[in-house]
Coordinates of C-alpha atoms in Angstrom, one line a residue:
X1 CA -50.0 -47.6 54.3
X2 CA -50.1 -46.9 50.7
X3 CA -47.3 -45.2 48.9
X4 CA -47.8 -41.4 47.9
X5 CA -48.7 -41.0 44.4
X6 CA -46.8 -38.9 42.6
X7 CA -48.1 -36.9 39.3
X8 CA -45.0 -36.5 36.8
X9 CA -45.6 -34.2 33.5
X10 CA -44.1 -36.3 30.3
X11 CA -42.4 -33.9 27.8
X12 CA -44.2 -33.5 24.4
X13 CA -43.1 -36.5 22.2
X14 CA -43.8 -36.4 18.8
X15 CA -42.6 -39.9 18.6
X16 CA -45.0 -40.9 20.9
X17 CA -48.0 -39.6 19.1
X18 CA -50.9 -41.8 19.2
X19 CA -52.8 -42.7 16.3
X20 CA -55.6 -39.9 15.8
X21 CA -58.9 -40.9 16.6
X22 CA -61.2 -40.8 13.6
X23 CA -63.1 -38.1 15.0
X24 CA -60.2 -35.8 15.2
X25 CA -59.8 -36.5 11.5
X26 CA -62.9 -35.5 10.5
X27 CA -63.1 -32.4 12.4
X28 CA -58.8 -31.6 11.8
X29 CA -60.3 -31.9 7.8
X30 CA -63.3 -29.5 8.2
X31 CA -60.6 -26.8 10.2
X32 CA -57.8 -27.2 7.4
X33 CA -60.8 -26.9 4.7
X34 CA -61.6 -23.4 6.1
X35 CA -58.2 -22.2 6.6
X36 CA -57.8 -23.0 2.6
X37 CA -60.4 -20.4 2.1
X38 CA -58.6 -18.0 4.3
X39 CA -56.8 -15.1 2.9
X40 CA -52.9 -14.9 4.4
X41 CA -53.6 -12.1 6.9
X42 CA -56.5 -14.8 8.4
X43 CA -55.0 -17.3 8.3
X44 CA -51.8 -15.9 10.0
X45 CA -54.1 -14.3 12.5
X46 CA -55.6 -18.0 12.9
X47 CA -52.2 -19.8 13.4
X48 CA -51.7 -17.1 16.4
X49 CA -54.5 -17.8 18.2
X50 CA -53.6 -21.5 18.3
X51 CA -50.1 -20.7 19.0
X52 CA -51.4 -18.5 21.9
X53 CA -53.3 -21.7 23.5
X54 CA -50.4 -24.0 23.2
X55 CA -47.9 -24.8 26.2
X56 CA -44.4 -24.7 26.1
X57 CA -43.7 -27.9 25.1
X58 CA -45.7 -28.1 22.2
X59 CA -43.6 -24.9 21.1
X60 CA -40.9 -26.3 21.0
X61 CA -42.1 -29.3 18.6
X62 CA -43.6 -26.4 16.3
X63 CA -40.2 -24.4 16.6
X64 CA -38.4 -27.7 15.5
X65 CA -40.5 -28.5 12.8
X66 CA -40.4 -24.8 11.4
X67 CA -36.6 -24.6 11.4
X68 CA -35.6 -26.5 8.6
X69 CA -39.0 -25.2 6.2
X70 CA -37.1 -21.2 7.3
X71 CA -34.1 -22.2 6.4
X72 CA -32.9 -21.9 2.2
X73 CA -29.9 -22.7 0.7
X74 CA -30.1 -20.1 -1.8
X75 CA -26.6 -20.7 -3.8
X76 CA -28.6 -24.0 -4.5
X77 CA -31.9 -23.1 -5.2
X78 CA -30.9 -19.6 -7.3
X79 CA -29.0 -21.5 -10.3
X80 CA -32.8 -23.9 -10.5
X81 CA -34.4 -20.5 -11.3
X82 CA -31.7 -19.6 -14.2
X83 CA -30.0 -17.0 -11.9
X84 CA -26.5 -18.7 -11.5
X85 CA -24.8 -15.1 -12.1
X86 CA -26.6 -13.9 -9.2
X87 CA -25.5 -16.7 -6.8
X88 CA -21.8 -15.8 -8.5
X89 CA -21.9 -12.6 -7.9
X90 CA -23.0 -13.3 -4.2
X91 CA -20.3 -15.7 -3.5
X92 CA -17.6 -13.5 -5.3
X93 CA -18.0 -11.2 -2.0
X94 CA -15.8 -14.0 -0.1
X95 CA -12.4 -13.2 1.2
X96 CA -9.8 -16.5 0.7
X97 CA -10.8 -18.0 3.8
X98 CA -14.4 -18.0 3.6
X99 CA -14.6 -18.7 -0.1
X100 CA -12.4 -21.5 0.7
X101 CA -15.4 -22.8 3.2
X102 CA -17.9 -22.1 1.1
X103 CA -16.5 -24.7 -1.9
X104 CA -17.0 -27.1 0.8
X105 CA -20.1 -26.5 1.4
X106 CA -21.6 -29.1 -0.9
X107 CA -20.9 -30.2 -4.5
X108 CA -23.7 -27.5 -5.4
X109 CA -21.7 -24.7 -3.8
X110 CA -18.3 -25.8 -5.4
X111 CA -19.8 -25.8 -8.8
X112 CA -21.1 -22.4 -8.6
X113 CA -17.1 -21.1 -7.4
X114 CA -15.7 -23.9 -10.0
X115 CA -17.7 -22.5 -13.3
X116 CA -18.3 -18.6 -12.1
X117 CA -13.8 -18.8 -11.8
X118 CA -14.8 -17.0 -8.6
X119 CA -10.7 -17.7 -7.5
X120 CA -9.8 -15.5 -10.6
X121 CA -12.0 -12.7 -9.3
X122 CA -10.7 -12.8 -6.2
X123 CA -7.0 -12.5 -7.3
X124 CA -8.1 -10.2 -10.1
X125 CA -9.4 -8.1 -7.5
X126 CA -6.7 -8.2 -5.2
X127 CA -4.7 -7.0 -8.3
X128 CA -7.1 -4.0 -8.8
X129 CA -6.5 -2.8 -5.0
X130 CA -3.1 -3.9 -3.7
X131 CA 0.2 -2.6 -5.4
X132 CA 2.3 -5.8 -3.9
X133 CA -0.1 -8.3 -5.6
X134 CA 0.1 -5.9 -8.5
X135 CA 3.8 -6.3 -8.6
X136 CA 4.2 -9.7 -8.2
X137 CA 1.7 -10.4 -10.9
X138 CA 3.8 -8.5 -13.3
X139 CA 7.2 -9.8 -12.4
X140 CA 5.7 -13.7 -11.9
X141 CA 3.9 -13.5 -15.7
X142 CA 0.6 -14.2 -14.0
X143 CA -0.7 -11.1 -14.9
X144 CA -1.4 -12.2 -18.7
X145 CA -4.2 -15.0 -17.6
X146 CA -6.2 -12.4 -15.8
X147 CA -8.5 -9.6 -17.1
X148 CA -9.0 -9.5 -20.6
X149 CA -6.6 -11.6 -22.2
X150 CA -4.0 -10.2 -24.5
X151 CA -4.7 -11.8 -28.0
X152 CA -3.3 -15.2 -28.3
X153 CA -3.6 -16.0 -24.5
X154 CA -6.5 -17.6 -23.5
X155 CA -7.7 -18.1 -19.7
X156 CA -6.4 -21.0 -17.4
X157 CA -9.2 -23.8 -15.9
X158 CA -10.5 -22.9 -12.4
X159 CA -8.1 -25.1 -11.5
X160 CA -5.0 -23.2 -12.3
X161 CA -6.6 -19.8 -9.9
X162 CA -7.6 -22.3 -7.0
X163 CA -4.3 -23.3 -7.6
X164 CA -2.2 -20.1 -7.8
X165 CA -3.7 -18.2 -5.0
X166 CA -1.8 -20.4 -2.1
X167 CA 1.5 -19.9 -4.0
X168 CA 1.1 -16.0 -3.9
X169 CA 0.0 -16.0 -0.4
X170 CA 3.5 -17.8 -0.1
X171 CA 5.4 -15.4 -2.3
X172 CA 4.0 -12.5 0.0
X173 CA 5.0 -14.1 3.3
X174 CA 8.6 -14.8 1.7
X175 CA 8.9 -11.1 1.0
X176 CA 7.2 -9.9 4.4
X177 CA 9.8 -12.4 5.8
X178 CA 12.9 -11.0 3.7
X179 CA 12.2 -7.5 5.2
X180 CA 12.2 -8.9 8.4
X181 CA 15.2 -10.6 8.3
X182 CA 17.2 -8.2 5.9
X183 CA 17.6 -11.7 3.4
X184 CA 17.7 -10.0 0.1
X185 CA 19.9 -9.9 -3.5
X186 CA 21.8 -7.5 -4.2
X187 CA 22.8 -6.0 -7.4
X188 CA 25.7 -2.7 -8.1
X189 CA 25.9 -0.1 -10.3
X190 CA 29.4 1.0 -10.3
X191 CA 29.1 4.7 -11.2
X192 CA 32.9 5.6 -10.6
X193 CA 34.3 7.8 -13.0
X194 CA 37.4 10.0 -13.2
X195 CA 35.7 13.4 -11.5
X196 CA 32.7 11.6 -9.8
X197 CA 32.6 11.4 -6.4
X198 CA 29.4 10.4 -5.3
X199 CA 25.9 9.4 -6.7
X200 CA 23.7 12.7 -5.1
X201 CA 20.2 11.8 -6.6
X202 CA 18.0 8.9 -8.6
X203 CA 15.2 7.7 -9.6
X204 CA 13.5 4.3 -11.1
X205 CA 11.2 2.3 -12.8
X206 CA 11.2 -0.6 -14.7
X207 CA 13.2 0.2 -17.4
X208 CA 15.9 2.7 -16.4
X209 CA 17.4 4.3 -13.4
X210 CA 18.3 7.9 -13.8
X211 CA 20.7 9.1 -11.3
X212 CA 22.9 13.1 -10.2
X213 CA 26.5 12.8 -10.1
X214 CA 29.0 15.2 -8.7
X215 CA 30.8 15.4 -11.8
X216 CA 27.9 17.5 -13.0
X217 CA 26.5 14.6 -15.3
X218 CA 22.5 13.0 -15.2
X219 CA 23.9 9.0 -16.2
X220 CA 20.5 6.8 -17.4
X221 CA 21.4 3.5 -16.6
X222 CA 19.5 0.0 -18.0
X223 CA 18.0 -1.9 -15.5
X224 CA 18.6 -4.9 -17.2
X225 CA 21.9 -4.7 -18.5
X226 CA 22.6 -2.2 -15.6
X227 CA 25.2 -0.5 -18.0
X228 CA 25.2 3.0 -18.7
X229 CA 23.5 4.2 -21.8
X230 CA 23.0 7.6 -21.8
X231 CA 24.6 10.6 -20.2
X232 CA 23.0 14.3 -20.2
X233 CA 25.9 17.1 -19.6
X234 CA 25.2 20.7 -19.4
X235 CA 25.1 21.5 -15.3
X236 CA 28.3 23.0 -14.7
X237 CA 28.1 22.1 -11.0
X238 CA 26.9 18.7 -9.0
X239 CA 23.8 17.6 -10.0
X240 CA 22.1 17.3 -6.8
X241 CA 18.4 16.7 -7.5
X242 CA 16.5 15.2 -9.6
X243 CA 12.9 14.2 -10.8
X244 CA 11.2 12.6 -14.4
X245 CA 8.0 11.1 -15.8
X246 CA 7.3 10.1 -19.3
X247 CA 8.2 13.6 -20.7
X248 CA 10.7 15.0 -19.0
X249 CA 13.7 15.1 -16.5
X250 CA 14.1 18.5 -14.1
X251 CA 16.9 18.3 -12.6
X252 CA 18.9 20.9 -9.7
X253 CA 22.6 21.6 -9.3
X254 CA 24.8 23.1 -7.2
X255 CA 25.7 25.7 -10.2
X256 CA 22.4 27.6 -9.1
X257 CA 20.5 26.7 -12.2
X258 CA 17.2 24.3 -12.8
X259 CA 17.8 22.4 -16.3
X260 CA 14.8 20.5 -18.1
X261 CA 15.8 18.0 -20.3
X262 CA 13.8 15.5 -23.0
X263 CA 12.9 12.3 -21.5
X264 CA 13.6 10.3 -24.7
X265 CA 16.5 12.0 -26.5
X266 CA 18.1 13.3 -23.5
X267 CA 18.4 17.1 -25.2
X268 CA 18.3 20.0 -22.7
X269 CA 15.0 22.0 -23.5
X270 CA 15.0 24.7 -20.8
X271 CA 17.5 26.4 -18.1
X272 CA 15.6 27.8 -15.5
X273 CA 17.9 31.0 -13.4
X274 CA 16.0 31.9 -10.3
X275 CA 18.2 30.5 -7.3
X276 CA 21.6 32.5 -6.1
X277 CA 22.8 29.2 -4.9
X278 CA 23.1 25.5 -5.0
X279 CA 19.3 24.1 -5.7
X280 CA 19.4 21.3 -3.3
X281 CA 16.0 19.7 -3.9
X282 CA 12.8 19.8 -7.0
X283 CA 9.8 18.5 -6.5
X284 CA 7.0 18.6 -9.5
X285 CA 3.3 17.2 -9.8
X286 CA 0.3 18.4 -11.9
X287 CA 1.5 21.3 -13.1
X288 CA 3.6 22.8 -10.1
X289 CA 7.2 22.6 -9.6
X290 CA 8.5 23.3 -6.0
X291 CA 12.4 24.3 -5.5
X292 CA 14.6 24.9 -2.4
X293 CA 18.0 26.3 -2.3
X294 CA 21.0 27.0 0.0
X295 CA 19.3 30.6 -0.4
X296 CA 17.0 30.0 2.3
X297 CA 14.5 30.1 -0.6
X298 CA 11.6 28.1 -1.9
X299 CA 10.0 29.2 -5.3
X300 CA 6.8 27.5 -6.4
X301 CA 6.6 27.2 -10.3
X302 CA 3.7 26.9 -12.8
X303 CA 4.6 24.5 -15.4
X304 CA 2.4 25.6 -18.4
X305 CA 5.3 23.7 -20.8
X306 CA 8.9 22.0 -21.1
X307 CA 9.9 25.6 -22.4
X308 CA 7.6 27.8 -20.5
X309 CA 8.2 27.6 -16.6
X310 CA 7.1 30.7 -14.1
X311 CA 7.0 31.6 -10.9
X312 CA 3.5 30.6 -9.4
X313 CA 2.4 30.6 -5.7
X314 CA -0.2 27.8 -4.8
X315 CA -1.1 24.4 -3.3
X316 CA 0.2 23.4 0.0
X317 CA 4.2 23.4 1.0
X318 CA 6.0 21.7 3.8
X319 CA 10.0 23.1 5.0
X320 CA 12.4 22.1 6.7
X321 CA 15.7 23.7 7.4
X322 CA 19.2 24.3 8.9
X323 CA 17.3 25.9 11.5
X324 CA 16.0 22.5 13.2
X325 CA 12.6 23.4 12.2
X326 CA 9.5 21.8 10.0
X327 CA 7.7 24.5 8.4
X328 CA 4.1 24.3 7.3
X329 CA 2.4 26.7 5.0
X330 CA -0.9 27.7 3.3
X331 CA 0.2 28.6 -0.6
X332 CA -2.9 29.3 -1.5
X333 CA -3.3 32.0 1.2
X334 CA 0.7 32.3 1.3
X335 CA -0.2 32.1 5.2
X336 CA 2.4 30.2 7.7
X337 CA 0.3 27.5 9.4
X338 CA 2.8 26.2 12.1
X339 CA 6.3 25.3 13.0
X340 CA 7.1 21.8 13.9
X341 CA 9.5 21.9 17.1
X342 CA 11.8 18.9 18.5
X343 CA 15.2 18.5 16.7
X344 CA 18.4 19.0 18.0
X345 CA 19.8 20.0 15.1
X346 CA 19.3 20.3 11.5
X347 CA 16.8 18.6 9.5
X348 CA 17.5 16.8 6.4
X349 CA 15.1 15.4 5.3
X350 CA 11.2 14.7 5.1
X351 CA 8.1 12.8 3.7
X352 CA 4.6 13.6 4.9
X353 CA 1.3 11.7 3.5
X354 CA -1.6 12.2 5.4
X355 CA -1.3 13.2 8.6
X356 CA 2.0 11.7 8.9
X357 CA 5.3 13.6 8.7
X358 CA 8.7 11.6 9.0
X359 CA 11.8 13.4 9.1
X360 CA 15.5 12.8 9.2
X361 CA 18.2 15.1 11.2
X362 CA 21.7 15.6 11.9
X363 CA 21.1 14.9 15.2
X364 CA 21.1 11.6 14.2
X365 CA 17.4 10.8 14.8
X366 CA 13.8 10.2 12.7
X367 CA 11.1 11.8 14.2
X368 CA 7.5 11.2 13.1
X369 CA 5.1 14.2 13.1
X370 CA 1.4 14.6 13.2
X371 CA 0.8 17.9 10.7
X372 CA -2.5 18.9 12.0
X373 CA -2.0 19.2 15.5
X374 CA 1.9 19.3 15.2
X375 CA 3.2 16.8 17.8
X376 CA 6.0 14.3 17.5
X377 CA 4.9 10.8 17.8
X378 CA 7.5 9.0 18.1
X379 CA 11.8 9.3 17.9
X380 CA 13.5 6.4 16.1
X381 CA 16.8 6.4 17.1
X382 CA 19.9 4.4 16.0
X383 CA 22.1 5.8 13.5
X384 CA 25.2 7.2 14.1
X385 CA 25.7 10.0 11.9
X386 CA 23.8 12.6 10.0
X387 CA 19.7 10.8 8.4
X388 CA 20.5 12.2 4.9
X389 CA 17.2 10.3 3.5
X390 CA 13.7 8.7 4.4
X391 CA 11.3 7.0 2.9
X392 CA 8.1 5.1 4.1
X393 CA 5.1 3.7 2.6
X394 CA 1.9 2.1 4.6
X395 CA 4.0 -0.8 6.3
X396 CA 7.6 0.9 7.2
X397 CA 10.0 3.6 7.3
X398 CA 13.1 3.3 5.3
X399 CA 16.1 5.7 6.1
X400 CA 19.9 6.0 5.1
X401 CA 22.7 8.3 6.4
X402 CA 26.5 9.4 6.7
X403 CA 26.8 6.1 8.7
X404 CA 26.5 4.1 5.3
X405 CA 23.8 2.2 6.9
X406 CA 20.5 2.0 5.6
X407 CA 17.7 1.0 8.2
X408 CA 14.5 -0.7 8.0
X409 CA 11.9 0.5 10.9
X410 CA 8.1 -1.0 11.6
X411 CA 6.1 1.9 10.9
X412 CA 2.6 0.8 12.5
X413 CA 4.4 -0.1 15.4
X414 CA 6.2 3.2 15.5
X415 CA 2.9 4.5 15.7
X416 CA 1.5 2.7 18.7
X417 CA 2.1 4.0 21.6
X418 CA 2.7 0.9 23.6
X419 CA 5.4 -0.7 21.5
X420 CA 8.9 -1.0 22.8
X421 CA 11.4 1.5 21.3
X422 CA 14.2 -1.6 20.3
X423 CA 11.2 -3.4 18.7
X424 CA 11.3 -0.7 15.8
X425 CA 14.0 -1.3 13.8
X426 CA 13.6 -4.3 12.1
X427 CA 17.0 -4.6 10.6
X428 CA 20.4 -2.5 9.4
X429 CA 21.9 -2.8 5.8
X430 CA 25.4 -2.5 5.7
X431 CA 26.7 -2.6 2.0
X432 CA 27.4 1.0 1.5
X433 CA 31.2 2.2 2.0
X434 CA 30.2 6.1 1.6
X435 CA 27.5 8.3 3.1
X436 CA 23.8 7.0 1.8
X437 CA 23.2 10.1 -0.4
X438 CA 19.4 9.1 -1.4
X439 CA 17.3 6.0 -1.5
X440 CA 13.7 4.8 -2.9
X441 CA 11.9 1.3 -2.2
X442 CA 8.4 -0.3 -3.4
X443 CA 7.4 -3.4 -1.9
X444 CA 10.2 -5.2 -3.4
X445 CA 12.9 -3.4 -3.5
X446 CA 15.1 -0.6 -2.1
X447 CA 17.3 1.3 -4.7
X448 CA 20.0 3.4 -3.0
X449 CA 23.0 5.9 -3.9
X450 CA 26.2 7.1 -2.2
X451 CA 29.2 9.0 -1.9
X452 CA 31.3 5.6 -2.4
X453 CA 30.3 5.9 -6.5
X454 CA 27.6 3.2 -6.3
X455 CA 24.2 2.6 -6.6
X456 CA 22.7 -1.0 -5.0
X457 CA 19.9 -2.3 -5.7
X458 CA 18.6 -4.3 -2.8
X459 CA 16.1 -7.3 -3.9
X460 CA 13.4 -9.0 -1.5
X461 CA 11.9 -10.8 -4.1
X462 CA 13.5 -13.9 -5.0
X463 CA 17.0 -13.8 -3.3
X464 CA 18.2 -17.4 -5.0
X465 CA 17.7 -15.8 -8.8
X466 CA 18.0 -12.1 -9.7
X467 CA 13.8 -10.7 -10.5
X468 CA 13.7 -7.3 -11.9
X469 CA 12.1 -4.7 -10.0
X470 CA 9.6 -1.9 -11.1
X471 CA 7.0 -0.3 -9.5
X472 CA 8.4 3.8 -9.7
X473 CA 8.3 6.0 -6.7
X474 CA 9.6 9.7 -6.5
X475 CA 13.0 10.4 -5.0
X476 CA 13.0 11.4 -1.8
X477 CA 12.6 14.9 -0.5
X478 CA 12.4 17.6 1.9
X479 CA 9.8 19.8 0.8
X480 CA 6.5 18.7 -0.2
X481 CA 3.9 19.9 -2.1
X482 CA -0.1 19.0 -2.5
X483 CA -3.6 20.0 -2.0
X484 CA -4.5 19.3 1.6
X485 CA -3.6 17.2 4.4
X486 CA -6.0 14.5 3.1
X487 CA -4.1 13.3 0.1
X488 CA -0.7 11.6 -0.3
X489 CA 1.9 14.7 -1.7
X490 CA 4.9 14.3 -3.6
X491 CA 8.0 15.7 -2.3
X492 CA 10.7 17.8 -3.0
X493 CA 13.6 19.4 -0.5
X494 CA 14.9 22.1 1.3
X495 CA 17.5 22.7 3.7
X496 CA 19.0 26.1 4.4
X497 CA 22.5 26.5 6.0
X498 CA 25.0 23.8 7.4
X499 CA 23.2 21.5 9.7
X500 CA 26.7 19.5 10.7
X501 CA 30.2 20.2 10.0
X502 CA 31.8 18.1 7.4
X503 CA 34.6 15.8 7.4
X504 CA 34.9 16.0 3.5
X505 CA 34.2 19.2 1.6
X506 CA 31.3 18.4 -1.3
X507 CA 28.1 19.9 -2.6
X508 CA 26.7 18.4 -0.4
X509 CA 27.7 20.0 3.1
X510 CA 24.5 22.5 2.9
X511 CA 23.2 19.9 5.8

């Protein structure tokens, strides 16, 4: 018997292609001839039909053969047509990691990044957008080869950016890594004078830190020299708030009275007598100046000049109190909104910005708030004594209390849900000998006062050599003020009767 034949299918090969016959030539001519003629719209209608009467196997040859005709390296091909900026400003779209790629493409690619300095834009940009590579561009001296060059500085080669931006990512993990860790270097102002007994209030920037003594003095201090150099009397009680920009200090005191004083030359312009007891906290922004008092009171100021302060009801104002309550109200309607419910005891402290309210009590714990719907999100618990301050900023919550310890919490983690409570506080500060009166922080720094006479300046920049910090914030506060929920409001305080009793008697037993 014969053995069964067998019909096999051979895939489509274009290897194996025979030699076309000469007929095929002639009549593949004559086709190719009339398709020339064609308009597009025929001749795509054309290529369909053939593509219709083909098998599977010829599609796939045609799809293989059709890829690499589709595909267009347009970095490449845009510079040939004198459009290099375009190609530029394409590539300058890259984050670090793919612009990184994308040099190593091909030598085509890299000299598009190389000669549009596409690494500058990219840190220049980062710059624009993010206050920590802000900062470290001014305190690392960086700043001067980007942007429009100062006169006399010129621009670095490519070289120097492609180099640079690996050595900030480094600088920023090293800080990230400091806060962590609570490795920092720390500097103190030795306020201690013969009545003083205790630093109540401050505020920085680059140049200066102004700070509210009980012995009824403001003290200016030079951030570089960190000496004393000016002193503004005229309170005749503790000075026990404060606030300044670039025209003016306000400052609040436990003699009842608001005093305005000229930024530069230090002169009192204004005395403002409203309160019937100690002002505790000021807050003041675009025009409006909030105050609080051991009254029980909060008066809302227009500020129409240094000299010319009045009463003025508007904007948006959030209380807390004695009472163990948060307070929210509508100034523009003078409407109460809603009470915030959950401490034990009193409340000492706040910041809100957004949604997010963060507040400080004397029963020892933070809580953080949600202002719209008005539920607690989260308690942070771990101090000891009375949360006299609180700070935070997008990445974490910074508090300090009687205990003399200052504490550094995770503040997205706070927020989510599913994180372990003794995950959140990423580490205690124990330098203070006093009560932590007040603090501030930016994402270098945290500048703090206290009943021991000191203020510390704690540095997570560069903890083997001393950087100077900048980057001003507003002291912290209890009562805030701003437009709507939406925005990020400035703060000022108020706290109305004893929230704790006292071992020492100061100015600063209204909480």
């Amino acid at each position: 018997n014969s053995s069964p034949q067998f019909t096999t299918s051979i895939l489509y090969d274009p290897a194996r292609k025979k030699e076309p016959s000469q007929s095929f030539q002639t009549e593949r001519d004559a086709c190719l001839s009339y398709f020339a003629k064609w308009n597009e719209a025929d001749q795509v209608d054309f290529v369909e039909q053939l593509l219709s009467r083909m098998c599977h196997y010829q599609h796939g040859h045609i799809n293989a053969y059709l890829k690499p005709m589709l595909q267009r390296d347009f970095i490449t091909l845009l510079p040939t047509k004198g459009l290099d900026h375009v190609a530029e400003n394409i590539l300058s779209y890259l984050d670090a990691k793919s612009l990184c790629r994308a040099e190593r493409v091909c030598k085509e690619w890299s000299r598009v990044i190389s000669e549009g300095m596409l690494w500058k834009k990219l840190i220049e940009r980062n710059v624009r957008t993010d206050s920590l590579w802000r900062g470290l561009a001014e305190r690392k001296g960086w700043i001067k080869y980007l942007f429009i060059p100062r006169p006399g500085v010129t621009h670095r080669p490519h070289k120097f950016y492609r180099e640079l931006f690996p050595k900030i990512m480094k600088d920023i993990e090293a800080i990230e890594n400091n806060w962590r860790t609570g490795n920092h270097n720390l500097q103190r102002i030795n306020c201690r004078s013969e009545n003083s007994k205790g630093v109540y209030c401050l505020q920085y920037d680059d140049d200066k830190i102004v700070s509210g003594l009980r012995d009824n003095t403001i003290k200016i201090w030079d951030r570089n020299s960190l000496q004393c150099c000016k002193i503004l009397t005229g309170h005749t009680g503790s000075v026990l708030c404060l606030q300044y920009d670039d025209k003016v200090i306000i400052s609040g005191s436990s003699d009842s009275t608001v005093r305005v004083w000229d930024v530069n030359t230090g002169d009192m312009v204004n005395t403002l007598i409203h309160h019937c007891e100690a002002v505790l906290h000021l807050r003041f922004n675009n025009g409006m100046m909030v105050t609080c008092s051991k009254d029980r009171s909060i008066a809302v100021w227009d500020m129409t000049s240094p000299t010319e302060i009045a009463l003025f009801d508007e904007k948006y104002i959030v209380s807390a109190s004695g009472d163990r309550t948060i307070k929210v109200w509508n100034t523009s309607t003078c409407e109460f909104v809603r009470t915030l419910n959950g401490h034990k005891r009193g409340i000492a402290c706040l910041q809100y910005r957004d949604r997010l309210v963060v507040s400080g009590s004397s029963d020892n714990s933070i809580r953080l708030w949600d202002i719209e719907c008005g539920t607690c999100l989260r308690i942070l618990e771990g101090h000891e004594e009375l949360v006299r301050c609180i700070r935070f900023d997008s990445k974490r919550i910074v508090s300090g209390a009687y205990d003399g310890k200052i504490k550094v919490w995770d503040l997205q983690a706070a927020l989510d849900i599913r994180a372990q409570t003794n995950t959140l506080c990423l580490k205690t500060l124990v330098e203070h000998t006093g009560r932590v009166f007040r603090l501030q922080f930016d994402e270098f720094q945290i500048v703090s006062s206290s009943h021991d006479d000191t203020i510390l300046i704690w540095d997570f920049l560069n903890c083997s050599q001393k950087d100077e910090p900048s980057t001003t914030t507003t002291p912290q506060a209890l009562v805030q003020v701003g437009r709507s929920p939406s925005r990020e409001y400035s703060s000022s305080s108020a706290a109305g009767g004893r929230a704790q009793p006292q071992q020492e008697t100061d100015d600063d037993d209204a909480y």
